[in-house]
mmCIF file of C-alpha atoms and ligand atoms in Angstrom:
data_model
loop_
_atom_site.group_PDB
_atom_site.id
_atom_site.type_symbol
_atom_site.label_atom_id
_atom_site.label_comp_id
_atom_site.label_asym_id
_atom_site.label_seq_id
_atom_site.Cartn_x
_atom_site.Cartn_y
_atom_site.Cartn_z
ATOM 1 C CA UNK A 22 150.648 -149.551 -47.354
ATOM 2 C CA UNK A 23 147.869 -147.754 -45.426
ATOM 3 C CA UNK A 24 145.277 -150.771 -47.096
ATOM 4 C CA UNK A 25 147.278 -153.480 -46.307
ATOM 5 C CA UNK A 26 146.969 -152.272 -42.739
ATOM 6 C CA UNK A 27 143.082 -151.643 -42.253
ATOM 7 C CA UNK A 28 142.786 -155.340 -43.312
ATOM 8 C CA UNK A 29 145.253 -156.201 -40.566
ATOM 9 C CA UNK A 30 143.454 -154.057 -38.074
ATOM 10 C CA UNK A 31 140.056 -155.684 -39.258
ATOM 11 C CA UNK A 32 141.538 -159.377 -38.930
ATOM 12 C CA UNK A 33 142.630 -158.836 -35.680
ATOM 13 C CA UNK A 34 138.943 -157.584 -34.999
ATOM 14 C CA UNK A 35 137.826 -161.352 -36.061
ATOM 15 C CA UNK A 36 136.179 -160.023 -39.732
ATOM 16 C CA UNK A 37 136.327 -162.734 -42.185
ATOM 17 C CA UNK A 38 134.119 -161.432 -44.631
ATOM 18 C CA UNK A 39 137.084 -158.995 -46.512
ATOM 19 C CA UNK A 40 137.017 -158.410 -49.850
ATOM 20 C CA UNK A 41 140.034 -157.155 -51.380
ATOM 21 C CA UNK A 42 142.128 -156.591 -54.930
ATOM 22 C CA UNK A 43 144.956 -155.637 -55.911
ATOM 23 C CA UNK A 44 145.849 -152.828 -58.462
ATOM 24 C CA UNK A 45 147.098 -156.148 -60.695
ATOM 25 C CA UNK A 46 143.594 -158.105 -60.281
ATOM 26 C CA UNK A 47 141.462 -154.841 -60.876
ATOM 27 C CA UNK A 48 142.218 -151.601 -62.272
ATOM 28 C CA UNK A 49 140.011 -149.384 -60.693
ATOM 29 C CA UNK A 50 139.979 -146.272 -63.960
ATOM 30 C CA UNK A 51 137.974 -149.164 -65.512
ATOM 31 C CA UNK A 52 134.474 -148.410 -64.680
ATOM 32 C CA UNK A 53 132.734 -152.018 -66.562
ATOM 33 C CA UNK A 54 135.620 -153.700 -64.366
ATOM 34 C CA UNK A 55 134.176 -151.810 -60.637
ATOM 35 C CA UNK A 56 130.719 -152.278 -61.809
ATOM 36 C CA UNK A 57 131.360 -155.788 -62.335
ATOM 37 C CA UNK A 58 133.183 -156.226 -58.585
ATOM 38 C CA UNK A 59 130.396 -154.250 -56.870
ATOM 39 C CA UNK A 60 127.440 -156.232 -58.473
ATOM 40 C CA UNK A 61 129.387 -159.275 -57.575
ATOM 41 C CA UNK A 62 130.447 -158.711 -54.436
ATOM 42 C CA UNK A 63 127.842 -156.382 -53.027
ATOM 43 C CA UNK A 64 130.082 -155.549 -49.916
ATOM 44 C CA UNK A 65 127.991 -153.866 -47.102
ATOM 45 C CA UNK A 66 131.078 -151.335 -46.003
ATOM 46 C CA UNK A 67 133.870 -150.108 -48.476
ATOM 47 C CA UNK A 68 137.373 -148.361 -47.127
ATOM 48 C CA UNK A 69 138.524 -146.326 -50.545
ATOM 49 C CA UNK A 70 142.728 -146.631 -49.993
ATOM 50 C CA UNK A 71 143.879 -147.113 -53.045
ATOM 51 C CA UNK A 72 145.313 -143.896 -55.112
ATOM 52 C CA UNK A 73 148.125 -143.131 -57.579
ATOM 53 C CA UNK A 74 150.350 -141.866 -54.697
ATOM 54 C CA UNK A 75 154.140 -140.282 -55.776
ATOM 55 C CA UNK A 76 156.701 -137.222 -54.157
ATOM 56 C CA UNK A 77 157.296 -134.383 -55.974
ATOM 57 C CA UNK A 78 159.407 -135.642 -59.090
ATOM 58 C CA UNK A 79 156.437 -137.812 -59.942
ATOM 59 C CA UNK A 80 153.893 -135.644 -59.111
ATOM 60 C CA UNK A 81 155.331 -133.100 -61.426
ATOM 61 C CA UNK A 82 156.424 -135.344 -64.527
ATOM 62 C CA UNK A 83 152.915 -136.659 -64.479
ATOM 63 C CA UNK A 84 150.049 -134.356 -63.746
ATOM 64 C CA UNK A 85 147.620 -135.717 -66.010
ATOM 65 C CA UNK A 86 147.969 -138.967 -64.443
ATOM 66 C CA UNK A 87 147.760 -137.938 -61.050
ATOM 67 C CA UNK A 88 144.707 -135.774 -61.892
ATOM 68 C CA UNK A 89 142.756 -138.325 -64.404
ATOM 69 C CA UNK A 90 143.786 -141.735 -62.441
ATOM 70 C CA UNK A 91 142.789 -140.426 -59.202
ATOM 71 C CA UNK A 92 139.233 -138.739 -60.317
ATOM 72 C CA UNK A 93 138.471 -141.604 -61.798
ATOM 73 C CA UNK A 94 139.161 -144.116 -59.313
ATOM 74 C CA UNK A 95 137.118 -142.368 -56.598
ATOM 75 C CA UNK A 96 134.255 -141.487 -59.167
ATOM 76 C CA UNK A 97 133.754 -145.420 -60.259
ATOM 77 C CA UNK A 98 134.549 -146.729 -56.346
ATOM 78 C CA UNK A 99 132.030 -144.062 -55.117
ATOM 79 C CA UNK A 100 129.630 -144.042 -57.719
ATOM 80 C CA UNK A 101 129.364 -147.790 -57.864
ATOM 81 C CA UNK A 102 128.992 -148.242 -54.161
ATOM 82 C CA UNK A 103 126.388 -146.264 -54.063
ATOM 83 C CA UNK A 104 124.328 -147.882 -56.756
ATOM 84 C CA UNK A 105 125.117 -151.517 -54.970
ATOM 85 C CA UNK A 106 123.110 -150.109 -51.564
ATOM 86 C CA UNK A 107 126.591 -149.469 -50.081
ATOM 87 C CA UNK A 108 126.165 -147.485 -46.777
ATOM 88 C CA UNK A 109 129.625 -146.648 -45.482
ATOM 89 C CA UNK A 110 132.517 -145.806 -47.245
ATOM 90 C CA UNK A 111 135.251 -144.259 -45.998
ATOM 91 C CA UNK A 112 137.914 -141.527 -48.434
ATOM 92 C CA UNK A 113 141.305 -141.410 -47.629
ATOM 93 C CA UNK A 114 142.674 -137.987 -48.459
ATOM 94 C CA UNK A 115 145.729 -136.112 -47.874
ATOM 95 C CA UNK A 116 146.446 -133.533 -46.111
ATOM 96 C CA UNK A 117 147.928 -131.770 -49.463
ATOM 97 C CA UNK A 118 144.235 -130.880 -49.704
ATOM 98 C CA UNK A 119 144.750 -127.231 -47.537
ATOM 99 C CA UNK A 120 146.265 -124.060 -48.912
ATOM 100 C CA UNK A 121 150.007 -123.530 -49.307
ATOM 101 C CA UNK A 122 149.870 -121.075 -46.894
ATOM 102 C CA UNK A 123 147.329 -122.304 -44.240
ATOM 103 C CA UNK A 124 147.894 -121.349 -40.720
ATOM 104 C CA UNK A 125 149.204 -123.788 -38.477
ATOM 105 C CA UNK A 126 148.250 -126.272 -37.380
ATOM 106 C CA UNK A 127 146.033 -127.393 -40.476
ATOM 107 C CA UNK A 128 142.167 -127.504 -39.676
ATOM 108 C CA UNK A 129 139.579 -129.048 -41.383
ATOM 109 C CA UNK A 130 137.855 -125.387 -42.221
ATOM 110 C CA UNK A 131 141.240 -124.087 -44.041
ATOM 111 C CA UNK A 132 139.813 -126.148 -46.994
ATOM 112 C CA UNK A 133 139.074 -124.191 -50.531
ATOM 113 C CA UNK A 134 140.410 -120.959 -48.479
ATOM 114 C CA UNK A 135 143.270 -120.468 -50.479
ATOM 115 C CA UNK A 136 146.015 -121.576 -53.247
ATOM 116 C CA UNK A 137 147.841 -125.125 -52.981
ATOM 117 C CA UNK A 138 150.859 -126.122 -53.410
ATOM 118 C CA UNK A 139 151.072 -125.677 -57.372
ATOM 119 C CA UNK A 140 153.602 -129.401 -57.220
ATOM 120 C CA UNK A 141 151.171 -131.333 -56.053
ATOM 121 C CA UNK A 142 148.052 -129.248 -57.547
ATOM 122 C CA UNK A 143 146.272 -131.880 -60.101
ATOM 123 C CA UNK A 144 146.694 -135.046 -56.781
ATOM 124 C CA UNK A 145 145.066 -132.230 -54.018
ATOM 125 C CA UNK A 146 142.181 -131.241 -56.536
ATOM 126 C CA UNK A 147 141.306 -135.093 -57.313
ATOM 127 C CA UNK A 148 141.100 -135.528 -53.304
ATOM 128 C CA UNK A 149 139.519 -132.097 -52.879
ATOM 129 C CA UNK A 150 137.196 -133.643 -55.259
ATOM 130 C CA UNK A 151 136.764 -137.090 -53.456
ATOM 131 C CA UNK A 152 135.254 -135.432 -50.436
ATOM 132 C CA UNK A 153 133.272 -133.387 -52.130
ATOM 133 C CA UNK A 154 132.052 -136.103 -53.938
ATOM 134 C CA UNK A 155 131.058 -137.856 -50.528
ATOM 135 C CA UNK A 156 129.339 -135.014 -49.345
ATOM 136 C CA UNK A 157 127.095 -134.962 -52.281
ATOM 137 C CA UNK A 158 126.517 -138.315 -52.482
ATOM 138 C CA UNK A 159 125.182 -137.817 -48.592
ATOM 139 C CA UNK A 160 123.625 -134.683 -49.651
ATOM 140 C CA UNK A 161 121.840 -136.605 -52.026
ATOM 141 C CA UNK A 162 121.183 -139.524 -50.784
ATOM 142 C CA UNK A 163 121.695 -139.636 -46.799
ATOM 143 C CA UNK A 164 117.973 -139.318 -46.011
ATOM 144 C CA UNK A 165 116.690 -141.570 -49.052
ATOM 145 C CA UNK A 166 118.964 -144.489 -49.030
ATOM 146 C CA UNK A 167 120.669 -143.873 -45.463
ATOM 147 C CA UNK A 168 124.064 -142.931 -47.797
ATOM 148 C CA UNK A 169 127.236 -141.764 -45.101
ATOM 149 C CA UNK A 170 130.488 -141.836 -46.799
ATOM 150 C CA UNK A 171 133.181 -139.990 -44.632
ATOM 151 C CA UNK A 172 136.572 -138.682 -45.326
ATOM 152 C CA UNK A 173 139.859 -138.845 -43.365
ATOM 153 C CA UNK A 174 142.946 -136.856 -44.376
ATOM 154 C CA UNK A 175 146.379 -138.459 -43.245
ATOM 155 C CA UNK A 176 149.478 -136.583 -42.625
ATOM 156 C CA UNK A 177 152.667 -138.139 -43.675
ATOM 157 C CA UNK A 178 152.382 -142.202 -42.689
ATOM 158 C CA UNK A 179 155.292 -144.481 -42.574
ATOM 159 C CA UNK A 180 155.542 -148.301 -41.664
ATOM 160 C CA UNK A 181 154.984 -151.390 -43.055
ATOM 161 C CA UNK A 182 154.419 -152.066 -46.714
ATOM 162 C CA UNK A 183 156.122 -148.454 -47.556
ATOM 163 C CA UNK A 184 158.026 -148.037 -51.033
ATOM 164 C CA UNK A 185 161.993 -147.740 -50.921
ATOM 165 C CA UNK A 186 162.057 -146.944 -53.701
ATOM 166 C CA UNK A 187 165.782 -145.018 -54.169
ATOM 167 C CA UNK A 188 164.598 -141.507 -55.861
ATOM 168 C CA UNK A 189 160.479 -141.950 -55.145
ATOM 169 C CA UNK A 190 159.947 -142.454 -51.571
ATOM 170 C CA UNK A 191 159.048 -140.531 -48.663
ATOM 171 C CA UNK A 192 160.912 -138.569 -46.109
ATOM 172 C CA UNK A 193 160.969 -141.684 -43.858
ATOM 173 C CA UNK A 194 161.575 -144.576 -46.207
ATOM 174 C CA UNK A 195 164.769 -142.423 -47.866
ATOM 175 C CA UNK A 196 166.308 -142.086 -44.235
ATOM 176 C CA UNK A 197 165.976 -145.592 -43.500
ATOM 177 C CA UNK A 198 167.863 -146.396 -46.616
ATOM 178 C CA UNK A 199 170.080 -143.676 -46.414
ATOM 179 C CA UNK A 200 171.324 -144.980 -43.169
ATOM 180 C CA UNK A 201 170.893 -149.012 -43.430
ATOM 181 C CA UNK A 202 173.089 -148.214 -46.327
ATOM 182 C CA UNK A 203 175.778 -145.891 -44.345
ATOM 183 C CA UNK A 204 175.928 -148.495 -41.506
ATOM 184 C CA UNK A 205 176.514 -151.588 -44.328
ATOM 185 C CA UNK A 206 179.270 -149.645 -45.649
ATOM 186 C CA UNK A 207 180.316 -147.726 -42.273
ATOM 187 C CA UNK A 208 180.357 -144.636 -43.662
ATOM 188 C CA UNK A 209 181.610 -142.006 -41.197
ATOM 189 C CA UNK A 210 178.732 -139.121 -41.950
ATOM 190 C CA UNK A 211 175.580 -139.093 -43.636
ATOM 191 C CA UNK A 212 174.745 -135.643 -45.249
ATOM 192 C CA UNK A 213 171.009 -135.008 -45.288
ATOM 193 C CA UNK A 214 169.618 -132.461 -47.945
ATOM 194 C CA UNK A 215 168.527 -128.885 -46.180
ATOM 195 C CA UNK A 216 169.446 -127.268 -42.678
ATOM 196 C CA UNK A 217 167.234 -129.906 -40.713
ATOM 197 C CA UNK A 218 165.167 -127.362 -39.091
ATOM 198 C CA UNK A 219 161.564 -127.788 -41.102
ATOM 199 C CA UNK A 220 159.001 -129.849 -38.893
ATOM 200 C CA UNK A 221 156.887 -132.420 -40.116
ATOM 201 C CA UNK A 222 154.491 -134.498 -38.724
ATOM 202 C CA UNK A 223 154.402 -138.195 -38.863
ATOM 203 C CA UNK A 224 152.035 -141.384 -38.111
ATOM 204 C CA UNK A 225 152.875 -144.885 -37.968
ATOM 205 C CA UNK A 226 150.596 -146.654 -40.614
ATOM 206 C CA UNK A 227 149.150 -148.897 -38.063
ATOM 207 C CA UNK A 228 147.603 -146.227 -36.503
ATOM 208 C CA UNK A 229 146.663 -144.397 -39.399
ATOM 209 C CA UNK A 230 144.355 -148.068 -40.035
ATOM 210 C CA UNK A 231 143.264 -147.760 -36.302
ATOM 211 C CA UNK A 232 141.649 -144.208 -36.857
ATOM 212 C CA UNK A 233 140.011 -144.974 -39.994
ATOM 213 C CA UNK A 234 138.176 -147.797 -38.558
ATOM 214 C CA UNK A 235 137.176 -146.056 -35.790
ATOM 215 C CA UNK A 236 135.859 -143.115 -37.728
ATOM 216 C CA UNK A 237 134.046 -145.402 -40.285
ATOM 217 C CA UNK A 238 132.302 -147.195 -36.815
ATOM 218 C CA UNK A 239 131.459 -143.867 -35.212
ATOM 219 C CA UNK A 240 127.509 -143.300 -34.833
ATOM 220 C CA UNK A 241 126.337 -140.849 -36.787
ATOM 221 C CA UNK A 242 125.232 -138.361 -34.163
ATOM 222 C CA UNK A 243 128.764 -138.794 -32.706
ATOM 223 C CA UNK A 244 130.732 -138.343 -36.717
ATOM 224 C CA UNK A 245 127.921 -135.479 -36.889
ATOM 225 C CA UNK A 246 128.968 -133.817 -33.859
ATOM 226 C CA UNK A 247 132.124 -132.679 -35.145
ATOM 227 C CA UNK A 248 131.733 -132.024 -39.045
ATOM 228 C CA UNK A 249 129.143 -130.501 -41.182
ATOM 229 C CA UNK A 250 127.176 -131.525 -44.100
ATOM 230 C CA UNK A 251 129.602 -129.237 -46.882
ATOM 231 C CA UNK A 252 132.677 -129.916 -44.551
ATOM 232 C CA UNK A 253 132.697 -133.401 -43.457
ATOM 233 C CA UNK A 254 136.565 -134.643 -43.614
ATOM 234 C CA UNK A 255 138.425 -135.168 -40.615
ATOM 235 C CA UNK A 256 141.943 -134.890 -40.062
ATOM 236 C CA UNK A 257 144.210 -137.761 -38.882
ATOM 237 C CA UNK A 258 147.600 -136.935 -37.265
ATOM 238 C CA UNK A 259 150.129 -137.706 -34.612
ATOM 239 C CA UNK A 260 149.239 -134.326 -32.358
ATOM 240 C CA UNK A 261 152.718 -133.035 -32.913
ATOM 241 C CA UNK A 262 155.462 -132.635 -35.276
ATOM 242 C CA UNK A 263 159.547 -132.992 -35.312
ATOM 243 C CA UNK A 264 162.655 -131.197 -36.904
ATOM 244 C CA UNK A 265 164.216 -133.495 -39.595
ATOM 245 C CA UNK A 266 167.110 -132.864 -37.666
ATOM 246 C CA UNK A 267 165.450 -134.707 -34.554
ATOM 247 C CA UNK A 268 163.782 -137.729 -37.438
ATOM 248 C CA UNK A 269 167.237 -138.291 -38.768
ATOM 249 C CA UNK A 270 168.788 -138.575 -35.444
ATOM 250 C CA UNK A 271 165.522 -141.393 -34.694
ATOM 251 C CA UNK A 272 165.701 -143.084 -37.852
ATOM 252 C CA UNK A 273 169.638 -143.559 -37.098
ATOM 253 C CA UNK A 274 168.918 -144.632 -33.898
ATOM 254 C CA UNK A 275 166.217 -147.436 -35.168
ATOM 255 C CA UNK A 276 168.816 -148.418 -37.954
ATOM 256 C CA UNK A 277 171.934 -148.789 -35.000
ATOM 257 C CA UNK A 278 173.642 -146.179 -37.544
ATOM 258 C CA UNK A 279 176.391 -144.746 -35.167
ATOM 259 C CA UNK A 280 178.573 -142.390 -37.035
ATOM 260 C CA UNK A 281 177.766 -138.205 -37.541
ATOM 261 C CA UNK A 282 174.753 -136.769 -39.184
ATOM 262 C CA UNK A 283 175.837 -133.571 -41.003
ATOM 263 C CA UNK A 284 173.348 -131.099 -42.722
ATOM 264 C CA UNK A 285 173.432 -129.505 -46.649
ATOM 265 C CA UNK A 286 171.834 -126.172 -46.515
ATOM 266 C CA UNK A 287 172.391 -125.103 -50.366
ATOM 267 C CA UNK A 288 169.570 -127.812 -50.709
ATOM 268 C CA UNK A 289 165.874 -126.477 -50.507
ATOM 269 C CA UNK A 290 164.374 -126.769 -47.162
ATOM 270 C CA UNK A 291 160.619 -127.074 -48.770
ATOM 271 C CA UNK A 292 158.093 -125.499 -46.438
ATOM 272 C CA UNK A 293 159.163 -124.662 -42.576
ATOM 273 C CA UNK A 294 156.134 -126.341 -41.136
ATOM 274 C CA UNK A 295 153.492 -128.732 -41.965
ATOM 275 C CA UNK A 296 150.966 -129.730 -39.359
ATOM 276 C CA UNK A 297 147.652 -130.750 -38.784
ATOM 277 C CA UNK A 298 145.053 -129.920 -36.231
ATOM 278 C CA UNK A 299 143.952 -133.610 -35.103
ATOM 279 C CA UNK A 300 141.320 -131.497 -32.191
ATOM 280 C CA UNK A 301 138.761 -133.356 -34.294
ATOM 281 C CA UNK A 302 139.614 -136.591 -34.195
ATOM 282 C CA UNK A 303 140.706 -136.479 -30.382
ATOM 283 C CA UNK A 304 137.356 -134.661 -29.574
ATOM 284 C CA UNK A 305 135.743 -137.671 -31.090
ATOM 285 C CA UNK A 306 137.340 -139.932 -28.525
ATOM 286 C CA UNK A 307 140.665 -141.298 -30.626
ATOM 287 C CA UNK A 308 144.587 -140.909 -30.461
ATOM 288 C CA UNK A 309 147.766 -142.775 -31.953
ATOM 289 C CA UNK A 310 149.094 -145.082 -29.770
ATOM 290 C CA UNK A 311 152.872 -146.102 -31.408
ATOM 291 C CA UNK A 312 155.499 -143.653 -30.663
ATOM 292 C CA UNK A 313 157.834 -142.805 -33.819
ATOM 293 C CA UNK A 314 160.519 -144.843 -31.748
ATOM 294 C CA UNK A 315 158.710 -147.540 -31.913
ATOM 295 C CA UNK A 316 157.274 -146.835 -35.042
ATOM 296 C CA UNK A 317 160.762 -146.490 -36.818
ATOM 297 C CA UNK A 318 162.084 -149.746 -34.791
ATOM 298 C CA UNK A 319 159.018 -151.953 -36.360
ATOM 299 C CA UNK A 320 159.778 -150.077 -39.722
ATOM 300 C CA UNK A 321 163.153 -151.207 -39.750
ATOM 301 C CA UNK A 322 162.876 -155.036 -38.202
ATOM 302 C CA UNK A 323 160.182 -155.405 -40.924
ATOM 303 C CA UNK A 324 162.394 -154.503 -43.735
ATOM 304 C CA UNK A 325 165.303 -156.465 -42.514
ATOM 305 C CA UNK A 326 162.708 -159.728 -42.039
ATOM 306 C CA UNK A 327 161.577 -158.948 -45.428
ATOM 307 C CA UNK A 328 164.456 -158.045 -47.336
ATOM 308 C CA UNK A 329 163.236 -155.376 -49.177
ATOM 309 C CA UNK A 330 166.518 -153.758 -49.246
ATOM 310 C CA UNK A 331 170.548 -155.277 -49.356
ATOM 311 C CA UNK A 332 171.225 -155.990 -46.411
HETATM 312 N N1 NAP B 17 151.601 -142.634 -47.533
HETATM 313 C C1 NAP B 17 151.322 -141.427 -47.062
HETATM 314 O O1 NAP B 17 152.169 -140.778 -46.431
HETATM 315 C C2 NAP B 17 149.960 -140.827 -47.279
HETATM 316 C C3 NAP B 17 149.739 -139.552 -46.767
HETATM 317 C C4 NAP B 17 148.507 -138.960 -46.964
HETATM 318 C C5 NAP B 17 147.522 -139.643 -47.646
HETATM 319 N N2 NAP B 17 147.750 -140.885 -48.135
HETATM 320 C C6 NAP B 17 146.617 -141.536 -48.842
HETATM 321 O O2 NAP B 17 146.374 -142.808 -48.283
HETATM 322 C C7 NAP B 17 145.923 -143.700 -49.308
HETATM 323 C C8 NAP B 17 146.806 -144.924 -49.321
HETATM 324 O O3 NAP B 17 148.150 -144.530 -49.595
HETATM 325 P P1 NAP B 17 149.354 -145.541 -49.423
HETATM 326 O O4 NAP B 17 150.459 -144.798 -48.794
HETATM 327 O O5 NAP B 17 148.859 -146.807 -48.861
HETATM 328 O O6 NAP B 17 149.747 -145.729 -50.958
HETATM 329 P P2 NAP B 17 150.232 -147.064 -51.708
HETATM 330 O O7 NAP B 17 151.013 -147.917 -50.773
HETATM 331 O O8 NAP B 17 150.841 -146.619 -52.996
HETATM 332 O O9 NAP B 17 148.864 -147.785 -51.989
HETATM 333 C C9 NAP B 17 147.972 -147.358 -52.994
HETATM 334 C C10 NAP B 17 147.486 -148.585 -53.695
HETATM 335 O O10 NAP B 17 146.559 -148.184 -54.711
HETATM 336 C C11 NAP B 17 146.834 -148.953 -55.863
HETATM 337 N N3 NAP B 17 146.338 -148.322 -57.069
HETATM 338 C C12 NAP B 17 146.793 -147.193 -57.666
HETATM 339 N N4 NAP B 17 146.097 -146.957 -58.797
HETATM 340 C C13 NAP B 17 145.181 -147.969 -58.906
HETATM 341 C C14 NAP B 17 144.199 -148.307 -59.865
HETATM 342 N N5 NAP B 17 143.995 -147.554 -60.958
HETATM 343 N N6 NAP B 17 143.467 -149.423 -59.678
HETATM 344 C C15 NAP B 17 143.678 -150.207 -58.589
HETATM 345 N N7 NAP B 17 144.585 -149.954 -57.650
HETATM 346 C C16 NAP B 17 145.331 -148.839 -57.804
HETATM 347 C C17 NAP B 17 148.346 -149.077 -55.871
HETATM 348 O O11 NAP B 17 148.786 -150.114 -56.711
HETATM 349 P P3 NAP B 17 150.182 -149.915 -57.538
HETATM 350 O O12 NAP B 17 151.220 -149.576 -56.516
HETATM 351 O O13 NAP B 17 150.344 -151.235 -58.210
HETATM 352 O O14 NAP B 17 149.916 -148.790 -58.486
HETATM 353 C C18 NAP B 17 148.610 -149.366 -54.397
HETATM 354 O O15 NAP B 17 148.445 -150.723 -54.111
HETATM 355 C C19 NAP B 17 145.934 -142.897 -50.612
HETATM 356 O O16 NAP B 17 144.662 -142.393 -50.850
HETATM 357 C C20 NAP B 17 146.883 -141.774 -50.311
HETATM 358 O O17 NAP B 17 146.569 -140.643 -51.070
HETATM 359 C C21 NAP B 17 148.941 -141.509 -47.962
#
């Protein structure tokens, strides 16, 4: 999703010279495979978006996958940039990186200052371990070989390219289904698991591609002026959060679902809040532009054009 959209962004900024692959054409665990694409390609900029992404069922049936595909993905991209003269690269996080019980809204210093979420433990530590990887590598190597590799950690994206997936998808991506489905079938009520009252923060993926270009083309001095050698990452979110009451009531609206949203509360609510400080990234001179109206509206018309579900 998110790197299908930094090559749009880029396109419509007239690059031609954009290197890609697909999980299918290179598997990036397999370091004599990245070595080979690196000597080969010898790209001048790298943006690091692929991961072994899942929710909570598949974070917790496979741990050691999470955990081993993800270290080792970032350690051969990394590792091999930097040995092919690569300048900039740019991380993509998570915000799954903070504590479990960091204060609200998330910012960039709550990192390493207490437990995570033990679900999604083995994914956070691999991207803990991805900026901290960075931050050596500029340690290292910023003054010698002019090395500055930055990090960005998302909140929840949606858009474009998402996975429908019927039991692994996101918060979004299950609504929209959840509701194409109830208007196909005009079903009177959809039920949605929990009371609706826990807040979450969303951004449309398009943005989420907007920000990370702009942070990888920030100046130095400027990128400087916000982070710190041994705390470099920088947050990228919408600025505020909703209920899932309010999303469910906008991803009905985007879907033209027209019958009653009702609420289970004997299913777990998860965490009451979860939102990050974007101060950062605004001080630096950036915010989203696409509303999560229009957002969800683009979503849907996308799916629809693309069939990715029954229609
Ligand atoms: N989506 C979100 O809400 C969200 C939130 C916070 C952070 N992020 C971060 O943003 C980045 C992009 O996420 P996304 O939502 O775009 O996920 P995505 O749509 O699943 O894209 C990740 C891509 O990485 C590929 N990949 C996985 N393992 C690979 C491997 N060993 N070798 C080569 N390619 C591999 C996947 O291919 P397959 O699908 O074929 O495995 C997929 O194409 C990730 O770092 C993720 O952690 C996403």
């Amino acid at each position: 999703m998110v790197g299908s959209a930094i090559v749009r962004n880029l396109q419509s900024q007239a690059f031609t010279n954009i290197v890609t692959r697909t999980h299918a054409e290179m598997d990036l665990t397999d370091q004599a495979a990245v070595k080979a694409f690196f000597e080969k390609e010898k790209p001048d900029q790298v943006y690091l978006a692929a991961a072994k992404v899942g929710g909570i069922h598949a974070n917790n049936t496979f741990p050691a996958e999470f955990i081993y595909d993800n270290l080792m993905v970032q350690n051969n991209v990394i590792h091999q940039a930097f040995l092919n003269g690569v300048q900039k690269l740019l991380f993509l996080g998570s915000s799954c990186i903070y504590p479990k019980l960091a204060a609200q809204p998330m910012s960039e210093d709550a990192l390493l200052t207490g437990k995570l979420e033990p679900t999604n433990e083995p994914y956070a530590v691999a991207k803990i371990a991805g900026i901290k990887m960075c931050e050596s590598y500029n340690r290292q190597y910023g003054a010698s070989h002019g090395v500055d590799y930055r990090s960005v950690m998302p909140t929840n994206l949606y858009g474009p390219g998402d996975n429908y997936h019927p039991e692994n998808s996101h918060v979004i991506p299950a609504l929209i289904r959840k509701f194409h489905e109830a208007k196909v079938a005009n079903a009177p009520e959809v039920i949605i698991w929990g009371t609706g009252t826990p807040k979450r923060e969303f951004l449309y993926v398009d943005d989420m591609a907007a920000a990370s270009v702009f942070v990888m083309d920030l100046d130095k001095a400027t990128y400087d002026s916000q982070t710190q050698p041994m705390q470099s990452h920088i947050n990228v979110g919408f600025g505020s959060d909703v209920t899932i009451a309010e999303l469910a009531a906008a991803v009905a609206n985007a879907t033209g679902y027209q019958g009653k949203i009702g609420f289970d509360p004997s299913k777990p609510d998860g965490a009451p809040r979860k939102w990050m400080s974007s101060n950062k990234l605004n001080m630096l001179g950036w915010v989203p532009r696409v509303s999560m109206e229009l957002g969800l509206q683009n979503t849907y018309h996308e799916i629809l054009e693309q069939k990715f579900m029954t229609q």
